[in-house]
Coordinates of N, CA and C in Angstrom, one line a residue:
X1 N 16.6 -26.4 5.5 CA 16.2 -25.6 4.4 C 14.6 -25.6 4.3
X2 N 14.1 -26.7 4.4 CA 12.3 -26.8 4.2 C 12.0 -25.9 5.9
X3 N 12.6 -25.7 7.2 CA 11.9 -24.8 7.8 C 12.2 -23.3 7.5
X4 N 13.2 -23.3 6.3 CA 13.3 -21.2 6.1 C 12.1 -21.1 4.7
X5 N 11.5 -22.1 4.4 CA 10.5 -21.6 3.5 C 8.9 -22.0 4.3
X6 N 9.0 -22.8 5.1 CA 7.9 -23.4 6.2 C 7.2 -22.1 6.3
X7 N 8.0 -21.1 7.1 CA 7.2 -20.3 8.1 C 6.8 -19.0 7.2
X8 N 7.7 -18.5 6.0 CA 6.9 -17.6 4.9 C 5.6 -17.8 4.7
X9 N 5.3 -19.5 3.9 CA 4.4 -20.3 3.3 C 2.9 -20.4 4.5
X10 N 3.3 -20.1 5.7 CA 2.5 -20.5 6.9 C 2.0 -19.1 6.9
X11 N 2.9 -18.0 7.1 CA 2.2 -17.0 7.1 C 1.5 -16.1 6.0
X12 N 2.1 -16.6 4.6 CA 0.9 -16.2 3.7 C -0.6 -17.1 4.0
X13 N -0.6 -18.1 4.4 CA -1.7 -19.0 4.6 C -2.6 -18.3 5.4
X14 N -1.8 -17.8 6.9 CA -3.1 -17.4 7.7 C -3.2 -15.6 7.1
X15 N -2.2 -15.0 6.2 CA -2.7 -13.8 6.5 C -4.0 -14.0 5.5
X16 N -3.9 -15.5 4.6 CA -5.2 -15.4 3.8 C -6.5 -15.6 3.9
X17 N -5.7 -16.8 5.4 CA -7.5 -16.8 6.2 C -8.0 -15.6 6.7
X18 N -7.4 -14.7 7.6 CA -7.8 -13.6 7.9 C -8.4 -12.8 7.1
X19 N -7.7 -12.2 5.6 CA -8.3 -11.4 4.6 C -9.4 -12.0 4.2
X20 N -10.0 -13.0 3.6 CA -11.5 -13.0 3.1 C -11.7 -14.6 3.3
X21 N -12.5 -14.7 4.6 CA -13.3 -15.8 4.5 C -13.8 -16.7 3.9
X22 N -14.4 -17.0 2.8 CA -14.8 -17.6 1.7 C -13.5 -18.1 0.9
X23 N -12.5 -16.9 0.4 CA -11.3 -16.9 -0.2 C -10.2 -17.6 0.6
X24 N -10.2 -17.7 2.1 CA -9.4 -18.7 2.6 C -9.4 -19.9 2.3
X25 N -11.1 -20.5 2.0 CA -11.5 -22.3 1.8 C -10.1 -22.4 0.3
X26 N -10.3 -22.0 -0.5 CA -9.5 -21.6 -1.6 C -8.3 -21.5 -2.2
X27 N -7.6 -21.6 -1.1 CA -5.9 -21.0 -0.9 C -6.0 -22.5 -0.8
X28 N -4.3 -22.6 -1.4 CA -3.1 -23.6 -1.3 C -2.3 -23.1 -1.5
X29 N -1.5 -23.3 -0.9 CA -0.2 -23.1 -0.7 C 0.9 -23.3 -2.1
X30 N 0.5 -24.3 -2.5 CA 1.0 -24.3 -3.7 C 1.3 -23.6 -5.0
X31 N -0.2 -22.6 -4.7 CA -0.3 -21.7 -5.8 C 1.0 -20.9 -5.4
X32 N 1.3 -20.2 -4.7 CA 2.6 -19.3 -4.3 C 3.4 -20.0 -5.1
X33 N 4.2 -21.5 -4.8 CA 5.0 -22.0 -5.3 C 5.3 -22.5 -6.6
X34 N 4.0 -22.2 -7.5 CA 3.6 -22.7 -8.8 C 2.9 -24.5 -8.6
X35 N 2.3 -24.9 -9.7 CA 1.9 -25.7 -10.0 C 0.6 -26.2 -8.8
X36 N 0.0 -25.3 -8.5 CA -1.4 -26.0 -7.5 C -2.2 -25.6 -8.5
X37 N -3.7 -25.9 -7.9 CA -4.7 -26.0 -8.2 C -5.3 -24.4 -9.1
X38 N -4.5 -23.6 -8.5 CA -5.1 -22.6 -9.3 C -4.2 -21.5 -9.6
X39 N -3.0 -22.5 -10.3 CA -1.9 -21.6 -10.8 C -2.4 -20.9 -12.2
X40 N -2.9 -21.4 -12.6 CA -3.3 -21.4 -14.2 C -5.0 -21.2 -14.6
X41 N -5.3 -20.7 -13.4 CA -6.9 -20.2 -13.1 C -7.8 -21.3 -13.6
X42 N -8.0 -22.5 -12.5 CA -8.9 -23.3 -12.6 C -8.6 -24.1 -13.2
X43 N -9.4 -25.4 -12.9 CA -8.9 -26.9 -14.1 C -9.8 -27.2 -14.4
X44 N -10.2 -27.8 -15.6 CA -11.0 -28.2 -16.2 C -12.4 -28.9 -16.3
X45 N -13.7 -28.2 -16.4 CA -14.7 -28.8 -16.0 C -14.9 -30.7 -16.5
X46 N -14.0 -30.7 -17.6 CA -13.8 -31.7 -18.2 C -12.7 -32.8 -18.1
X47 N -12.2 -33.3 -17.8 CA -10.9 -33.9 -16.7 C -10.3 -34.8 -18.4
X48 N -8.9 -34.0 -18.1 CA -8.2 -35.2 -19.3 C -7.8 -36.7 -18.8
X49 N -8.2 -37.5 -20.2 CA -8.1 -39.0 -19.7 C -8.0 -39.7 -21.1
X50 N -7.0 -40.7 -20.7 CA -6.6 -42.1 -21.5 C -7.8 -42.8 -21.4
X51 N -8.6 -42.6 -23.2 CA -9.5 -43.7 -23.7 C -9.3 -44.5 -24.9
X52 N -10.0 -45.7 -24.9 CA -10.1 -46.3 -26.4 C -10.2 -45.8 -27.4
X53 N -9.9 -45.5 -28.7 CA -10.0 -44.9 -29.5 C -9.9 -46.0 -31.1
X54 N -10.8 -45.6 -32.1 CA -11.1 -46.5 -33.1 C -10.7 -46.0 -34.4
X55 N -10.3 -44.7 -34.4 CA -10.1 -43.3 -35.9 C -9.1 -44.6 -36.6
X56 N -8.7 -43.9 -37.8 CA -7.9 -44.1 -38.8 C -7.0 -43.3 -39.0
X57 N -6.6 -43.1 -37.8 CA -5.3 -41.8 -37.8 C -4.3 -42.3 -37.2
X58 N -3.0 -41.7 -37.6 CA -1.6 -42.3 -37.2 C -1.7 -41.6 -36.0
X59 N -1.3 -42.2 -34.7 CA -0.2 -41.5 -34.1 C 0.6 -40.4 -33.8
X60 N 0.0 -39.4 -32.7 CA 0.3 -38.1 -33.1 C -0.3 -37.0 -33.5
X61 N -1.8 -37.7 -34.5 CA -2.4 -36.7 -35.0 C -3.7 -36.6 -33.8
X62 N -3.9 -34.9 -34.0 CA -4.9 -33.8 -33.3 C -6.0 -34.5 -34.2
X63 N -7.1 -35.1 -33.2 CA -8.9 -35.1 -34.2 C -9.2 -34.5 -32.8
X64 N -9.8 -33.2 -33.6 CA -11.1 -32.2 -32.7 C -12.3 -32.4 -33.4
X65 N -13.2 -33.1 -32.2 CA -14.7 -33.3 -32.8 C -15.5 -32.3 -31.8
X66 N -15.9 -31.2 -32.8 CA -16.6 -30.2 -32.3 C -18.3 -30.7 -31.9
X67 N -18.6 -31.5 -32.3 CA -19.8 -32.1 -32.0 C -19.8 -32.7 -30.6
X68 N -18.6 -33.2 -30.1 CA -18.4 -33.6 -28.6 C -17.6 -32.8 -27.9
X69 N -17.0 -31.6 -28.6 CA -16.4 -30.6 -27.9 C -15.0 -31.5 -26.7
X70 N -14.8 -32.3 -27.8 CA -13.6 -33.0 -27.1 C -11.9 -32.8 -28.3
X71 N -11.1 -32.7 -27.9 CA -9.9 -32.6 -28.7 C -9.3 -34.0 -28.5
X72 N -8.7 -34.6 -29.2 CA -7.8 -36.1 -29.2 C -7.0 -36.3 -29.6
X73 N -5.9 -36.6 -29.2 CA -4.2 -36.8 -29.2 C -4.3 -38.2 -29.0
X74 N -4.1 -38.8 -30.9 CA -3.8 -40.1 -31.3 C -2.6 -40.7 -30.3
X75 N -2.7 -41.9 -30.4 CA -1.9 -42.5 -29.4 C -1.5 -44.0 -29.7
X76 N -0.8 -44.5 -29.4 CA -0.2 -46.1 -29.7 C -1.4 -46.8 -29.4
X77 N -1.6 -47.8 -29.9 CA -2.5 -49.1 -29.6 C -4.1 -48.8 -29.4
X78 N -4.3 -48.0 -29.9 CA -5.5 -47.9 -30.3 C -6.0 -46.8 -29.1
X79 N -5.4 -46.3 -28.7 CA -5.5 -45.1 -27.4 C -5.5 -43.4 -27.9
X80 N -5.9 -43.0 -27.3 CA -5.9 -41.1 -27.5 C -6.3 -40.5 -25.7
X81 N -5.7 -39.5 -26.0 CA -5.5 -38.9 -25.0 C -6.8 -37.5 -25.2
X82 N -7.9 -37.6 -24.1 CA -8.8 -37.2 -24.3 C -9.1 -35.7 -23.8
X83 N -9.3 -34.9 -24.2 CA -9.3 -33.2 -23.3 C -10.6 -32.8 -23.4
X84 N -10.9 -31.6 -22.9 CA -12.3 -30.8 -23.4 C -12.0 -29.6 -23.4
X85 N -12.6 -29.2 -24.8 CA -13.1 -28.3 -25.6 C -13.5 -27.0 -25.3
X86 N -13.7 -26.1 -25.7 CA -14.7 -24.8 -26.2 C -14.2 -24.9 -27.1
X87 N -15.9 -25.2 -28.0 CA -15.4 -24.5 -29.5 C -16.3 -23.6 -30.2
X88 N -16.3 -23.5 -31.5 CA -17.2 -22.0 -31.7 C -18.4 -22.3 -31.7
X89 N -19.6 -21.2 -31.8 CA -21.0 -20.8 -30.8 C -21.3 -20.9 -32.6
X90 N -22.6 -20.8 -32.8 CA -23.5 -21.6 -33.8 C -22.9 -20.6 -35.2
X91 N -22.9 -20.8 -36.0 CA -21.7 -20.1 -37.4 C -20.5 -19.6 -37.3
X92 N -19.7 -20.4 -36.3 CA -18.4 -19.8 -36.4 C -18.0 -21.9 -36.1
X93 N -18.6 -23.1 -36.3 CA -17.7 -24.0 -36.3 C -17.5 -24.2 -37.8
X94 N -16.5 -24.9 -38.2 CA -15.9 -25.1 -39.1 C -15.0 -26.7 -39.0
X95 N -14.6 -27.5 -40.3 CA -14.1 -28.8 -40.1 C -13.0 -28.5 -41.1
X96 N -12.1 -29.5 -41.5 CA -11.5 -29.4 -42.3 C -9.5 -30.1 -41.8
X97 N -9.0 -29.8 -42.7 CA -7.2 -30.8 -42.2 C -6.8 -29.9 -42.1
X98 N -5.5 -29.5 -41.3 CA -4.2 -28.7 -41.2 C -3.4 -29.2 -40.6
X99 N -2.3 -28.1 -40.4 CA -1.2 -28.7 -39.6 C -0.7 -27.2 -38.7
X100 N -0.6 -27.8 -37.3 CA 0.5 -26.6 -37.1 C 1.6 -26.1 -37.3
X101 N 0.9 -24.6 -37.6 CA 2.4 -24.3 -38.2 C 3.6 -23.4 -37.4
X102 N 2.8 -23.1 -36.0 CA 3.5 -22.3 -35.0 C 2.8 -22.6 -33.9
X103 N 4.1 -22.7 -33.1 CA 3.7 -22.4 -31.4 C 3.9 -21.7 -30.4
X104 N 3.3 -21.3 -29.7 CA 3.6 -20.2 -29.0 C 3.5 -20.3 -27.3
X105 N 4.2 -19.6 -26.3 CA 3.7 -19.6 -24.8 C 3.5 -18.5 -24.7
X106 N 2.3 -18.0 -23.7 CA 1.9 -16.7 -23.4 C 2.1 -15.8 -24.5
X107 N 1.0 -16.3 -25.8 CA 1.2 -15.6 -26.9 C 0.3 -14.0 -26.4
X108 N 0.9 -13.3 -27.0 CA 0.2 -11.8 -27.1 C -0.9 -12.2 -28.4
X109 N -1.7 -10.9 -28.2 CA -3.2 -11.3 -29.2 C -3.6 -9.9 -29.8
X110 N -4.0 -10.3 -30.8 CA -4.5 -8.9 -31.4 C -5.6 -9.3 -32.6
X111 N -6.6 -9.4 -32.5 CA -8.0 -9.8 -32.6 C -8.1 -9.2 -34.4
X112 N -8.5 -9.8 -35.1 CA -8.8 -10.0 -36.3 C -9.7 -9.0 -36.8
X113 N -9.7 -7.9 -38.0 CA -10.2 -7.2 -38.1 C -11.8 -7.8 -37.7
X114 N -12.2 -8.6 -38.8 CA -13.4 -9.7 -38.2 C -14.1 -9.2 -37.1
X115 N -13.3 -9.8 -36.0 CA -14.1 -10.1 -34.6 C -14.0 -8.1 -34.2
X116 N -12.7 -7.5 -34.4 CA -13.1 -6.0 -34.3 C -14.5 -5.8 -34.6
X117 N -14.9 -5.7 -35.9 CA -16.1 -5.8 -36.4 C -17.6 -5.7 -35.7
X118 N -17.4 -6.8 -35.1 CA -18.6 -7.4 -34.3 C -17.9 -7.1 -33.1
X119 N -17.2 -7.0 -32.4 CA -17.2 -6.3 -31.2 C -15.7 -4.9 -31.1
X120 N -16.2 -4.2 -31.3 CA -15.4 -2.6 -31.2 C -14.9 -2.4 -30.1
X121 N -15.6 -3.5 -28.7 CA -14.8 -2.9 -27.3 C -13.7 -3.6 -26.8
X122 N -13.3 -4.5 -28.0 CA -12.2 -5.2 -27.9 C -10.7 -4.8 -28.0
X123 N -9.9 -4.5 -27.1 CA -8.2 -4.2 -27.1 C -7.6 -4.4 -28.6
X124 N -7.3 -3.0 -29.5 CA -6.5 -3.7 -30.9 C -5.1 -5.0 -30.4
X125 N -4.7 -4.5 -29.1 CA -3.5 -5.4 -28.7 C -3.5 -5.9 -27.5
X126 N -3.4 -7.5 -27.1 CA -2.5 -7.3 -26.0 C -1.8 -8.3 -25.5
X127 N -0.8 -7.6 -24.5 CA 0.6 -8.8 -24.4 C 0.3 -10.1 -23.7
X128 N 0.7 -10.9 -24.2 CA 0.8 -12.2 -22.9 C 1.0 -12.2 -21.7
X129 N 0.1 -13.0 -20.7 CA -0.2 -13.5 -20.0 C -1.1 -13.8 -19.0
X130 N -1.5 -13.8 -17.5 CA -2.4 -15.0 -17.2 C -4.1 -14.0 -17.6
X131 N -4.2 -12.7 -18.0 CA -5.2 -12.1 -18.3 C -5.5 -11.9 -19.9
X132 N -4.5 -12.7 -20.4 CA -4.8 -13.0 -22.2 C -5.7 -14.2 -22.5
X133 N -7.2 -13.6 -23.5 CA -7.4 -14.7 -23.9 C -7.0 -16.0 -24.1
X134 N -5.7 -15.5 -25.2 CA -5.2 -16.8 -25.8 C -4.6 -17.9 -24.7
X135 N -4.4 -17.2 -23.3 CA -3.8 -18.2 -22.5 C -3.0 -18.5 -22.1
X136 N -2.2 -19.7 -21.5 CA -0.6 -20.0 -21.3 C 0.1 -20.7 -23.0
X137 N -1.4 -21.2 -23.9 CA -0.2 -21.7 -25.0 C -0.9 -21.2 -26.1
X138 N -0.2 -21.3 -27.2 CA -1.4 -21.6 -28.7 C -0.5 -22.1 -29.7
X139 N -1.3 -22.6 -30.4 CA -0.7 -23.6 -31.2 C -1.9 -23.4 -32.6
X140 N -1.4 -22.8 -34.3 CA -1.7 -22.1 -34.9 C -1.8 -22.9 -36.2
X141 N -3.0 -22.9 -36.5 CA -3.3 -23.8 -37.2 C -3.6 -23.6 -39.0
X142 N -2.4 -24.2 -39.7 CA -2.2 -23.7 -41.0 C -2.5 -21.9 -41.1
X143 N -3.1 -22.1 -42.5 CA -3.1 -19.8 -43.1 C -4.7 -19.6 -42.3
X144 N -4.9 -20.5 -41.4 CA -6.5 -20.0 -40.7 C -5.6 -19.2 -39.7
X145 N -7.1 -18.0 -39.4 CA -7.3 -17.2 -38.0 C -7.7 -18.5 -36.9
X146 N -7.7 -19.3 -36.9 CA -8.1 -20.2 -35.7 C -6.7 -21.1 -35.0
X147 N -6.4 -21.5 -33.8 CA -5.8 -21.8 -33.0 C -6.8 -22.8 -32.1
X148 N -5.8 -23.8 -31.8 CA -6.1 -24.0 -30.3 C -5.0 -23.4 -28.9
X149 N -6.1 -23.1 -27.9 CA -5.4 -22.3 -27.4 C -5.6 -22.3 -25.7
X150 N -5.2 -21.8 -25.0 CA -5.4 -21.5 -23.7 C -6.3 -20.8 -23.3
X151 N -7.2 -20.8 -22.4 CA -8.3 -19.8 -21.3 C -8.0 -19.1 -20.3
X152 N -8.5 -18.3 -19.9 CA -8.6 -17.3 -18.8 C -10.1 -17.7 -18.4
X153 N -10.8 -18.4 -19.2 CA -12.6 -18.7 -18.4 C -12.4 -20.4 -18.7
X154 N -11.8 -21.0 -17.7 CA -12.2 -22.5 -17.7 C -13.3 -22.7 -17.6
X155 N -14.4 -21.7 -17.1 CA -15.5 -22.2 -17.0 C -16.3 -22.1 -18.3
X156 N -15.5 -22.0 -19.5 CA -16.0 -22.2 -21.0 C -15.9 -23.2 -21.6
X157 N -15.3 -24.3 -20.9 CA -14.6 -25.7 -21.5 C -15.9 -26.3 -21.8
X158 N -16.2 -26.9 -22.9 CA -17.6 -28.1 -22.7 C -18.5 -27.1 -23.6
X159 N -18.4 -25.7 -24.0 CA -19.3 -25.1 -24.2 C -18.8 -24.4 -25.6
X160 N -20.0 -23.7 -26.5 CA -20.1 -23.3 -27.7 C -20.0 -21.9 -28.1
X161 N -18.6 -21.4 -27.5 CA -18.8 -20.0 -27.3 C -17.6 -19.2 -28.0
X162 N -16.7 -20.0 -28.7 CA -15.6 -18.8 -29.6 C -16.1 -18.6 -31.0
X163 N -15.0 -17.9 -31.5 CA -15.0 -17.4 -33.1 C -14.2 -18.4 -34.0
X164 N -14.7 -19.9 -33.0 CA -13.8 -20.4 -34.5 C -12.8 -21.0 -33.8
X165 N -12.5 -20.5 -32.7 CA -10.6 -21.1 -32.2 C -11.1 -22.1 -31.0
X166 N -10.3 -23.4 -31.0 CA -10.6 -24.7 -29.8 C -9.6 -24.0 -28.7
X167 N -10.6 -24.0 -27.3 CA -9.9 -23.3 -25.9 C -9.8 -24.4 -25.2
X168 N -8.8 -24.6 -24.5 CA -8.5 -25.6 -23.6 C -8.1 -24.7 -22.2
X169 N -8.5 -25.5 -21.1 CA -7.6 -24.7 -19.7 C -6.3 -24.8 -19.9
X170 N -6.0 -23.9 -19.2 CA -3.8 -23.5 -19.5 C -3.6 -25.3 -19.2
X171 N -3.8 -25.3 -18.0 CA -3.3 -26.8 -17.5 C -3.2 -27.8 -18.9
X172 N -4.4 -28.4 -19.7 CA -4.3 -29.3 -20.2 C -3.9 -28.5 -21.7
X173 N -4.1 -26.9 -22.3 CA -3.5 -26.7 -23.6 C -1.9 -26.8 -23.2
X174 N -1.0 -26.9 -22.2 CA 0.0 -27.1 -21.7 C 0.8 -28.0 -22.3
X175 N 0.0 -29.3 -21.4 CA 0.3 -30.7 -21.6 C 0.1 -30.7 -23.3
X176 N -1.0 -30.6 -23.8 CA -0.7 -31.1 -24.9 C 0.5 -30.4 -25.5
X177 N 0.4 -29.2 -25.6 CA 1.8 -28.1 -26.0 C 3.0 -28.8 -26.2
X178 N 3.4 -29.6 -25.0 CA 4.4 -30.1 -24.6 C 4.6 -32.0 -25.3
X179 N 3.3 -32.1 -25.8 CA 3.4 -33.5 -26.8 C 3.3 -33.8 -28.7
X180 N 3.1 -32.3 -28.9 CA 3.1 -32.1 -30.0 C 4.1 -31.0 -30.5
X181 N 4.2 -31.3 -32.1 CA 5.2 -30.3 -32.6 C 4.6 -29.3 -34.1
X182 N 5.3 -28.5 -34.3 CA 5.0 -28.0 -35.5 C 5.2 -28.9 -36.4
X183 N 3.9 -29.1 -37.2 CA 3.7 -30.0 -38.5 C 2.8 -31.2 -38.0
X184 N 2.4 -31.5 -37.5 CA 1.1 -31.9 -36.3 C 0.2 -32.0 -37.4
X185 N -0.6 -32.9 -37.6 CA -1.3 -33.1 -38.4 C -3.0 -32.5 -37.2
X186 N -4.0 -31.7 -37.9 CA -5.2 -31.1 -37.0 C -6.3 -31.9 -37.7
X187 N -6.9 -32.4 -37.3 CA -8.2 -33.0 -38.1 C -9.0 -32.6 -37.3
X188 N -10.5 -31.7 -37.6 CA -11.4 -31.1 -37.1 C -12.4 -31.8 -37.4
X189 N -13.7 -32.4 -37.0 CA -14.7 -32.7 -37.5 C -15.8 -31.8 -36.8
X190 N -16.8 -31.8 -38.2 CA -17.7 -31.1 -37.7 C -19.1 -31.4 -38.5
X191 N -19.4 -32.8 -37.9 CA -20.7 -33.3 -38.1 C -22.1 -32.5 -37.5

């Protein structure tokens, strides 16, 4: 069985080295198959990781500290599970509690009169998937327009550049996706 998928997988490989040089270093194989390196367009300039943690939060609960542009998923024994951020660019951060009140995969998006506003050459709609801002997840945070949510620009992780909503790469808004539920307690800080 593994040599009738061998020789497909072999020749997408070289027809890739052939087609663009630069874009051959780049190819794995894996992407075809799902889950490589650049199924979900890029991974995170910020690498998720198990650290110490000192809060006064139960277990479970989301603290996003927009000041370190890090998100944190409370955890047993004094641990949180550490990600990185995009969060919003200079008058669009905000602090405050909520809770999730919806989740979604490959949510479709349709931009807030608001951000219409300030930019007119924005799509009124559009459907899910890997060319949607919102990403591979979102997770909706109380009666706010703000989410945390999935990328199409990993290379925004670490940086100060939405309207308000925490972006994570698909990869790690994923994983968290998959450890949390609706009713998720959000704690935002914004020292």
């Amino acid at each position: 069985m593994i040599r009738f998928f061998a020789a497909p997988i072999a020749a997408i490989a070289l027809l890739s080295a052939m087609a663009g040089g630069a874009r051959a270093e780049e190819f794995d194989s894996r992407d075809v198959m799902g889950g490589g390196p650049n199924f979900f367009r890029g991974s995170s300039p910020i690498p998720r990781t198990t650290v110490m943690y000192n809060g006064n939060y139960a277990p479970g609960t989301i603290v996003v500290n927009t000041t370190e542009r890090r998100l944190y998923l409370v955890l047993q024994n004094g641990q949180a599970l550490r990600y990185g951020i995009g969060v919003g660019r200079d008058g669009f951060r905000w602090g405050g509690v909520h809770k999730i009140t919806a989740k979604k995969e490959w949510p479709a998006w349709t931009p807030p009169s608001q951000m219409l506003a300030r930019r007119p050459d924005l799509p009124r709609h559009m459907k899910g998937g890997i060319d949607n801002p919102l990403g591979a997840r979102a997770m909706y945070l109380g009666s706010t327009l703000y989410r945390i949510h999935g990328s199409n620009e990993p290379e925004t992780i670490g940086q100060a550049v939405s309207s308000g909503c925490f972006r994570m790469t698909n990869d790690d808004v994923s994983d968290l996706y998959g450890r949390v539920g609706v009713g998720t307690t959000v704690v935002v800080l914004n020292k």
